[in-house]
mmCIF file with all atom_site columns, C-alpha atoms in Angstrom:
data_model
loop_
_atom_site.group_PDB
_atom_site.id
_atom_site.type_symbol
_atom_site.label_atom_id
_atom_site.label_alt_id
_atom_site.label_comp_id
_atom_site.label_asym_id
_atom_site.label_entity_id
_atom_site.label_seq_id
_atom_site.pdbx_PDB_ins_code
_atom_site.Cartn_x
_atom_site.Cartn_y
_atom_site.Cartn_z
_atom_site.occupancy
_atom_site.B_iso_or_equiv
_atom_site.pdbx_formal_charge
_atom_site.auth_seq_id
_atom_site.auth_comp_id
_atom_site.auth_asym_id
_atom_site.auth_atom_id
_atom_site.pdbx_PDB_model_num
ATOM 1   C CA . UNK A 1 1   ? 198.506 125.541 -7.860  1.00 0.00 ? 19  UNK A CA 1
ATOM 2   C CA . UNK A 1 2   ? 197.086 122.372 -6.789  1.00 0.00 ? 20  UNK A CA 1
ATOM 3   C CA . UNK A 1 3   ? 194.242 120.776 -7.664  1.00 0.00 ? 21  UNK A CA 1
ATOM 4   C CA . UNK A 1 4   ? 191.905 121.854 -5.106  1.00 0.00 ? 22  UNK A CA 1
ATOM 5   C CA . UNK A 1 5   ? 192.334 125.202 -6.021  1.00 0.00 ? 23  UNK A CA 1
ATOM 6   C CA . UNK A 1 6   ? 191.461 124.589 -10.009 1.00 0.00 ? 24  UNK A CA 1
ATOM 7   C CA . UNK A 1 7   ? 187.988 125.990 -10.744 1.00 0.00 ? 25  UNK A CA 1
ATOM 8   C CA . UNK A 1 8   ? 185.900 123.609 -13.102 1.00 0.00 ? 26  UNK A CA 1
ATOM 9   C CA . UNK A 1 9   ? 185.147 125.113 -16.660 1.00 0.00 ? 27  UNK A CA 1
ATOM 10  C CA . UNK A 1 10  ? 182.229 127.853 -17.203 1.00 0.00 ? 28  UNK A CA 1
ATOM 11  C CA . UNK A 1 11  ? 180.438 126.535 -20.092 1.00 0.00 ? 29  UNK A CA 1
ATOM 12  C CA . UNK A 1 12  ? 178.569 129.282 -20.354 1.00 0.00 ? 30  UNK A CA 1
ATOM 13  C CA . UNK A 1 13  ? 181.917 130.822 -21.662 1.00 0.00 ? 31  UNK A CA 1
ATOM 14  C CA . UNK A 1 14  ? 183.635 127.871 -23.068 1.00 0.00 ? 32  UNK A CA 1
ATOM 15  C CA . UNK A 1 15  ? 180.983 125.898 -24.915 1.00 0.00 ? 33  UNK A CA 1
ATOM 16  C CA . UNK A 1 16  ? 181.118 122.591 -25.495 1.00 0.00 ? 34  UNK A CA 1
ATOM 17  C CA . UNK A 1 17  ? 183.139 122.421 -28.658 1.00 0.00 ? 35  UNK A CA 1
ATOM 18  C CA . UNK A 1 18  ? 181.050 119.265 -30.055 1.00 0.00 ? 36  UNK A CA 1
ATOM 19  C CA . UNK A 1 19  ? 177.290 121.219 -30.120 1.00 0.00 ? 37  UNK A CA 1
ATOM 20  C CA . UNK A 1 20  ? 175.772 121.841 -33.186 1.00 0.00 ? 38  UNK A CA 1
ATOM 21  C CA . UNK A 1 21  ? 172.719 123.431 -34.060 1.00 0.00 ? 39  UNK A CA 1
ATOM 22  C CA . UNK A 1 22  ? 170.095 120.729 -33.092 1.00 0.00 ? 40  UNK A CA 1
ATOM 23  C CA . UNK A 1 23  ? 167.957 122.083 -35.955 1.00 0.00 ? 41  UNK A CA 1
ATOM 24  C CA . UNK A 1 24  ? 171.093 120.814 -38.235 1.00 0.00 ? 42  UNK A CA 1
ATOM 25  C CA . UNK A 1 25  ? 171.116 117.416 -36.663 1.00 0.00 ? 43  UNK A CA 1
ATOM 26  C CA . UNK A 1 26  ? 169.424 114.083 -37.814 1.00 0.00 ? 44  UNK A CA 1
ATOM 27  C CA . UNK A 1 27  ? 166.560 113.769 -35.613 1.00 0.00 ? 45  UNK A CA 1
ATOM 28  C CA . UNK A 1 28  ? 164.414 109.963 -35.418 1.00 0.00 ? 46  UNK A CA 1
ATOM 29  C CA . UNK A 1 29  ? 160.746 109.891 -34.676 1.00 0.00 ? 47  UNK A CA 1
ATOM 30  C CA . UNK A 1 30  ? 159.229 109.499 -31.354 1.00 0.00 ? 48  UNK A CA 1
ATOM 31  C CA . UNK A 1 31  ? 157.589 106.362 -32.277 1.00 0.00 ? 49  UNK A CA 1
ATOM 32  C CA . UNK A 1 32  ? 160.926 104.419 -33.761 1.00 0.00 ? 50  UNK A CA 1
ATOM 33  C CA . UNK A 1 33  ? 163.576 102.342 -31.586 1.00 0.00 ? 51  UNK A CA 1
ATOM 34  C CA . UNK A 1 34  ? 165.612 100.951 -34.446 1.00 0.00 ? 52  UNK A CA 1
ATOM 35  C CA . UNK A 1 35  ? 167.519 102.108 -37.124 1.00 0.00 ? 53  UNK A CA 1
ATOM 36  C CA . UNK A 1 36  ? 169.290 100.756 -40.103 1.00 0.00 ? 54  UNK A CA 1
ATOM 37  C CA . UNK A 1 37  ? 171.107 102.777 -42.423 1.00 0.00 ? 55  UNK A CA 1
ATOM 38  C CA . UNK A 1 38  ? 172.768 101.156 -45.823 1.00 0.00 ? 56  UNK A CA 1
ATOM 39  C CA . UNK A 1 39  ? 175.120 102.246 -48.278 1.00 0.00 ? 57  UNK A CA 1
ATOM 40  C CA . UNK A 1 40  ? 174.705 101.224 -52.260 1.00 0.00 ? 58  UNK A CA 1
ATOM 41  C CA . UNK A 1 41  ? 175.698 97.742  -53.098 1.00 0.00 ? 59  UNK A CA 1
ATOM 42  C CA . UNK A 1 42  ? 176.364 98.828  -56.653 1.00 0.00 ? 60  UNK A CA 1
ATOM 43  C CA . UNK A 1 43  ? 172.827 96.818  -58.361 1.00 0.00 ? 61  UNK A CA 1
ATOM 44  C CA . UNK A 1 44  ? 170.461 99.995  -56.365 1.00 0.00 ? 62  UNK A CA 1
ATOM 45  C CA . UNK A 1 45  ? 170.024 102.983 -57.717 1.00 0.00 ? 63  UNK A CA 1
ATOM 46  C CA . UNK A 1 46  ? 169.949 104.514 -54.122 1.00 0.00 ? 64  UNK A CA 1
ATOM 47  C CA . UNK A 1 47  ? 172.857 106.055 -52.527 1.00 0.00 ? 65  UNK A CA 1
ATOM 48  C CA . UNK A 1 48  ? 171.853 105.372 -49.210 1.00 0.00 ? 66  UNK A CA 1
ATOM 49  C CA . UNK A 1 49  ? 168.823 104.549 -47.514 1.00 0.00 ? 67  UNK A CA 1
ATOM 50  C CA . UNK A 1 50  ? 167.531 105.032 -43.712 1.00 0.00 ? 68  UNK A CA 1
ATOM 51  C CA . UNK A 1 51  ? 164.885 102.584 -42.068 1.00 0.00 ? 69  UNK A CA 1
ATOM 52  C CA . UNK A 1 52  ? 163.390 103.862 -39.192 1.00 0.00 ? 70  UNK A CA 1
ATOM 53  C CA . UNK A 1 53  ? 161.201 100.936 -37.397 1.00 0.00 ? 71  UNK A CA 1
ATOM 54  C CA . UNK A 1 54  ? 159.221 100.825 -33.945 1.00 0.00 ? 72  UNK A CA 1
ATOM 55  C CA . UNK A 1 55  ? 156.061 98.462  -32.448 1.00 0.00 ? 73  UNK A CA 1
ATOM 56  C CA . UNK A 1 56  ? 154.264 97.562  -30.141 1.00 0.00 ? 74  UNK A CA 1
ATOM 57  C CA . UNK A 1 57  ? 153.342 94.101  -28.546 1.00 0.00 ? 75  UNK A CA 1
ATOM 58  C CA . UNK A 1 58  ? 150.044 92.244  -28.818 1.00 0.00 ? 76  UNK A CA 1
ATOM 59  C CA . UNK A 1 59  ? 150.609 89.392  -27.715 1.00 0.00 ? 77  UNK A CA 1
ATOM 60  C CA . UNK A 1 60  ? 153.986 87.891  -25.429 1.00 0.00 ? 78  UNK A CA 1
ATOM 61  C CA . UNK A 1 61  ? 152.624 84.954  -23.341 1.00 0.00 ? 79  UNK A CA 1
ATOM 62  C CA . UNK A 1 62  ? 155.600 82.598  -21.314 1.00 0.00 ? 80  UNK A CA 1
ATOM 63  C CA . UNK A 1 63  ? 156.480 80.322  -23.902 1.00 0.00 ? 81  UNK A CA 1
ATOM 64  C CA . UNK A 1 64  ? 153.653 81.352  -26.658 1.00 0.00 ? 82  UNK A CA 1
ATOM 65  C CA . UNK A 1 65  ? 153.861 82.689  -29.789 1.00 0.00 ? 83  UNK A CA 1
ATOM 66  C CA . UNK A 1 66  ? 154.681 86.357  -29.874 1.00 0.00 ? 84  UNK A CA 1
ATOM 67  C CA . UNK A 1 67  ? 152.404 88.736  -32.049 1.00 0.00 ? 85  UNK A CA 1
ATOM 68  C CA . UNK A 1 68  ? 153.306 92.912  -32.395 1.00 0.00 ? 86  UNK A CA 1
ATOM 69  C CA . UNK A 1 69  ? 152.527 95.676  -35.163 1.00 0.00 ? 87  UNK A CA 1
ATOM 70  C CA . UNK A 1 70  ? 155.581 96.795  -36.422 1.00 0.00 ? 88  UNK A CA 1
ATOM 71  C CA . UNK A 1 71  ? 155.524 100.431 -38.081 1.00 0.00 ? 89  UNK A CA 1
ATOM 72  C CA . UNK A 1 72  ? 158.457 101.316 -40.800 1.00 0.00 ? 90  UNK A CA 1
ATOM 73  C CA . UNK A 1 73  ? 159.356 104.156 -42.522 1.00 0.00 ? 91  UNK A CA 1
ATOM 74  C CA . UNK A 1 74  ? 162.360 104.200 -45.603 1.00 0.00 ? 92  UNK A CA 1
ATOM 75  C CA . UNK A 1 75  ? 163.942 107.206 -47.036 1.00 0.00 ? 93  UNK A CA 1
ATOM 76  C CA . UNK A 1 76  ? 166.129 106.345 -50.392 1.00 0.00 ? 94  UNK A CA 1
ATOM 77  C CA . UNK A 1 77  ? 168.484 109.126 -50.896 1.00 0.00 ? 95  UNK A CA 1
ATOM 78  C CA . UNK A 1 78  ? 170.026 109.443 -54.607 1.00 0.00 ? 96  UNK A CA 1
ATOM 79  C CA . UNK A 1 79  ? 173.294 111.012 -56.436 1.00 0.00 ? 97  UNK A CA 1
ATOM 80  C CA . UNK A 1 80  ? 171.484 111.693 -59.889 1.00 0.00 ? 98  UNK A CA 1
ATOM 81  C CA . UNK A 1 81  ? 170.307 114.906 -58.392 1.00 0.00 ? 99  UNK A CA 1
ATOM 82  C CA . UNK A 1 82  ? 166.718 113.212 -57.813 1.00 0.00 ? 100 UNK A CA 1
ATOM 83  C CA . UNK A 1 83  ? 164.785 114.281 -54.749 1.00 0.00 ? 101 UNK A CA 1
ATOM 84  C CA . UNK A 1 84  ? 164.330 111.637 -52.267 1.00 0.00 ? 102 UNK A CA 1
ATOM 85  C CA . UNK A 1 85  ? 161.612 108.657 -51.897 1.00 0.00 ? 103 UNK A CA 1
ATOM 86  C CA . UNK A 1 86  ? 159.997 107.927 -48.584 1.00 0.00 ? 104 UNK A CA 1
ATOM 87  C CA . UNK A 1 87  ? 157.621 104.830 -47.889 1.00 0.00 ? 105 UNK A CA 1
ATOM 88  C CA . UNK A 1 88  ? 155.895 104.254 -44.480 1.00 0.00 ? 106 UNK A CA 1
ATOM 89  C CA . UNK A 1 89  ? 153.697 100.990 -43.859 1.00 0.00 ? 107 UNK A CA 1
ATOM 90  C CA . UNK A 1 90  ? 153.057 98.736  -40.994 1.00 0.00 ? 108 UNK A CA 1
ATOM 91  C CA . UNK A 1 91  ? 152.811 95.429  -40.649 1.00 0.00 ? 109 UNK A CA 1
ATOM 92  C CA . UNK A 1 92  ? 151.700 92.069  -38.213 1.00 0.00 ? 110 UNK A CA 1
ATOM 93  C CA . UNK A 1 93  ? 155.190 90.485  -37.097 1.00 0.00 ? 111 UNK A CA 1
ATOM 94  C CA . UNK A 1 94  ? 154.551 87.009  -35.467 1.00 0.00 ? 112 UNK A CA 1
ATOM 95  C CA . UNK A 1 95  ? 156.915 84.368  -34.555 1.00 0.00 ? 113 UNK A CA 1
ATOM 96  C CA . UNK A 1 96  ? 158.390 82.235  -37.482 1.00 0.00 ? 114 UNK A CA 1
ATOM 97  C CA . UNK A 1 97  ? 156.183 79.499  -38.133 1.00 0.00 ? 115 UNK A CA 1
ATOM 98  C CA . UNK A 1 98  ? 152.740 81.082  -36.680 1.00 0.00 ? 116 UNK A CA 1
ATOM 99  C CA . UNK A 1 99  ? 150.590 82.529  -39.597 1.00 0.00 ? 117 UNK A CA 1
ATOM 100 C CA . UNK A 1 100 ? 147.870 85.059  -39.061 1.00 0.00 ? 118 UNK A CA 1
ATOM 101 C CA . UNK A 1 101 ? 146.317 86.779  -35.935 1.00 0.00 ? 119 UNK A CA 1
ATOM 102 C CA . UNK A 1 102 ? 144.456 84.882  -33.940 1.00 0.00 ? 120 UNK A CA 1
ATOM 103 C CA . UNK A 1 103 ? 140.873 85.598  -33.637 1.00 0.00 ? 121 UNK A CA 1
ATOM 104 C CA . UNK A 1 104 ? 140.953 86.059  -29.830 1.00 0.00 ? 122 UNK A CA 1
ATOM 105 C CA . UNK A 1 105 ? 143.494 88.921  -30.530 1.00 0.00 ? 123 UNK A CA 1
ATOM 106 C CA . UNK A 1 106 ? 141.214 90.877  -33.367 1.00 0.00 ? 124 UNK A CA 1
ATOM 107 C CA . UNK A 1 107 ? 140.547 93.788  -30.915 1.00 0.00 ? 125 UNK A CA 1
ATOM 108 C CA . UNK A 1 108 ? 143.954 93.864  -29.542 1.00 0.00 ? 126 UNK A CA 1
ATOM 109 C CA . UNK A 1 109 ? 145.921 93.805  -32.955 1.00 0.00 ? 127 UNK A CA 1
ATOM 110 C CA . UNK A 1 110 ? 143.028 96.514  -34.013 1.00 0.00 ? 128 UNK A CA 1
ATOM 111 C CA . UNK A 1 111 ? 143.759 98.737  -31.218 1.00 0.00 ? 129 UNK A CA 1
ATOM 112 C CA . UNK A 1 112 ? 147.513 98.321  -31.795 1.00 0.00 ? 130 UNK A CA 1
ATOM 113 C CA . UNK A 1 113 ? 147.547 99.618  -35.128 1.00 0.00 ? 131 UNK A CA 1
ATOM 114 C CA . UNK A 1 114 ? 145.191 102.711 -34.576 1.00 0.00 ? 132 UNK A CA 1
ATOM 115 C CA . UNK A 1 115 ? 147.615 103.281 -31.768 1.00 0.00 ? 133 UNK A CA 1
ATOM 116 C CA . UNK A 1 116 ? 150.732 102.994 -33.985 1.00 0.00 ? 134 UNK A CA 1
ATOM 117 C CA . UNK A 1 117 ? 149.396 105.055 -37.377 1.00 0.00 ? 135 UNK A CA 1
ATOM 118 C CA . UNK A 1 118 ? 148.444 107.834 -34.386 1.00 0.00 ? 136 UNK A CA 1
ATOM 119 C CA . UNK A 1 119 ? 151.882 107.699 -33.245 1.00 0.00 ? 137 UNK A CA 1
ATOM 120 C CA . UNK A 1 120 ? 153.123 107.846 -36.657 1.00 0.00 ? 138 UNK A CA 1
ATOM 121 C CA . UNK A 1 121 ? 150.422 110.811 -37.711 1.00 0.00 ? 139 UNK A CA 1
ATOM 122 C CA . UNK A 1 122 ? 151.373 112.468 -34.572 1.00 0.00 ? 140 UNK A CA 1
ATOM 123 C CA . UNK A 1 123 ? 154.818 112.436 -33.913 1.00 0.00 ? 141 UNK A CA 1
ATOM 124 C CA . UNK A 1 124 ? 154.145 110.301 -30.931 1.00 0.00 ? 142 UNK A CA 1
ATOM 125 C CA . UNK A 1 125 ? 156.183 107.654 -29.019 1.00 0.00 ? 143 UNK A CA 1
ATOM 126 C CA . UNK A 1 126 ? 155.347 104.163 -29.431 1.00 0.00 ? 144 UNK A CA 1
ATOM 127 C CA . UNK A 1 127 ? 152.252 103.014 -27.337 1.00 0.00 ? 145 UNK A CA 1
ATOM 128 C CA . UNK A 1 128 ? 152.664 101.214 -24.051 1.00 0.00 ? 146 UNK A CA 1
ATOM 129 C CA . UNK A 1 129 ? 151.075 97.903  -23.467 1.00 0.00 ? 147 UNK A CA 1
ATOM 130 C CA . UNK A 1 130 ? 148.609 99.678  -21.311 1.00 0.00 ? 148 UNK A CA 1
ATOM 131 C CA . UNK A 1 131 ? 147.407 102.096 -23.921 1.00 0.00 ? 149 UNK A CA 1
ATOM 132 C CA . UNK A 1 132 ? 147.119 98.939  -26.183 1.00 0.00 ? 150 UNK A CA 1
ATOM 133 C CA . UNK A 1 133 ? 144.938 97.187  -23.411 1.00 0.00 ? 151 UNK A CA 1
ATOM 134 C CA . UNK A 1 134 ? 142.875 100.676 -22.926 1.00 0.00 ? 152 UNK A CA 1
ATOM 135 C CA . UNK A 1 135 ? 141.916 101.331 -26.140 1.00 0.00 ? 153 UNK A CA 1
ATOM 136 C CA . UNK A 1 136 ? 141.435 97.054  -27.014 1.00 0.00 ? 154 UNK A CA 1
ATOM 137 C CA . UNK A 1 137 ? 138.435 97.892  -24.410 1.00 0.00 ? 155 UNK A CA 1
ATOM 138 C CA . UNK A 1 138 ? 137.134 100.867 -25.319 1.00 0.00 ? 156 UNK A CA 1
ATOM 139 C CA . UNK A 1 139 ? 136.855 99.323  -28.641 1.00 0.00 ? 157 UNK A CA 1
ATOM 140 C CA . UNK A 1 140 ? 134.864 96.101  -26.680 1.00 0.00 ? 158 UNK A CA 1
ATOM 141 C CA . UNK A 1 141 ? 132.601 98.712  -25.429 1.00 0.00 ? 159 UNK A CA 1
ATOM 142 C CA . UNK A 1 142 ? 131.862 100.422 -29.105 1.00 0.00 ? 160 UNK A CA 1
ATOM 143 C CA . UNK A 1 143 ? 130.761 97.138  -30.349 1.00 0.00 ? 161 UNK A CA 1
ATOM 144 C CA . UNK A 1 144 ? 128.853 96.189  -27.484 1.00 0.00 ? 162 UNK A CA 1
ATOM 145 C CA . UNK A 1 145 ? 127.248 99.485  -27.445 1.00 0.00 ? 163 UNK A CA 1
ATOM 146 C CA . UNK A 1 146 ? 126.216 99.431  -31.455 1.00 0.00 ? 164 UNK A CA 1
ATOM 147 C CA . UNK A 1 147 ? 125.128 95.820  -31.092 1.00 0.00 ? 165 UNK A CA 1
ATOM 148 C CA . UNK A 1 148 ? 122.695 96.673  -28.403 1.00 0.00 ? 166 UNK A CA 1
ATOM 149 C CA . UNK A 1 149 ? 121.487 99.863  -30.228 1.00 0.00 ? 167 UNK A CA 1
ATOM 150 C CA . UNK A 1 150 ? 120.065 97.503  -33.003 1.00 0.00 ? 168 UNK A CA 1
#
């Protein structure tokens, strides 16, 4: 028999041997693109803990200072039989040594956040830029249009 004449596999009769039930299988957010996992150091009273982190830029100019919302979420597991703990909370990330958000990025930074707890609430992926910039205007117009209502 050569190997011309060798017909590749049927999976539908052989499956893969490595599948698992997907419903069985540690599954990550849409909106995160990191994770961390660590193991006890002996001074927690965790066993193990997952960090699940994603963002989204606000500000990247060429040679600026760099500005995102960063969204993370922690599950503490534990060996003393207790259920879990889970904390989610997001937070302004700039560049080390820049403070604060700067006032021309209010709306941006606003819109980012929204943008992220939806994704979170949701089970969204992380916003694009362009969603960022869409909703930083639609926000614009809100306030323009309640300022000229008074």
């Amino acid at each position: 028999m050569t190997a011309a004449t060798i017909e590749p596999p049927d999976h539908a009769e052989r499956p893969d041997p490595t599948a698992i039930d997907p419903a069985a299988a540690t599954s990550f957010p849409l909106w995160a693109s990191d994770a961390d996992v660590w193991t006890c150091n002996g001074n927690d009273d965790w066993a193990r803990a997952v960090s699940v982190t994603g963002g989204v830029s606000v500000l990247d100019p060429p040679g600026g200072p760099a500005l995102g919302v960063m969204l993370t979420e922690n599950v503490y597991r534990f060996t003393d039989g207790r259920d879990p703990e889970a904390y989610a909370y997001l937070e302004i990330v700039n560049d080390p040594g820049h403070e604060g958000i700067p006032v021309s990025a209010g709306y941006r930074t606003a819109a980012a956040i929204v943008l992220m707890s939806y994704a979170y609430e949701h089970g969204q992926p992380e916003p694009s830029t362009d969603q960022v910039t869409e909703l930083e205007t639609k926000i614009m117009q809100l306030l323009g249009d309640a300022h000229d209502a008074r």
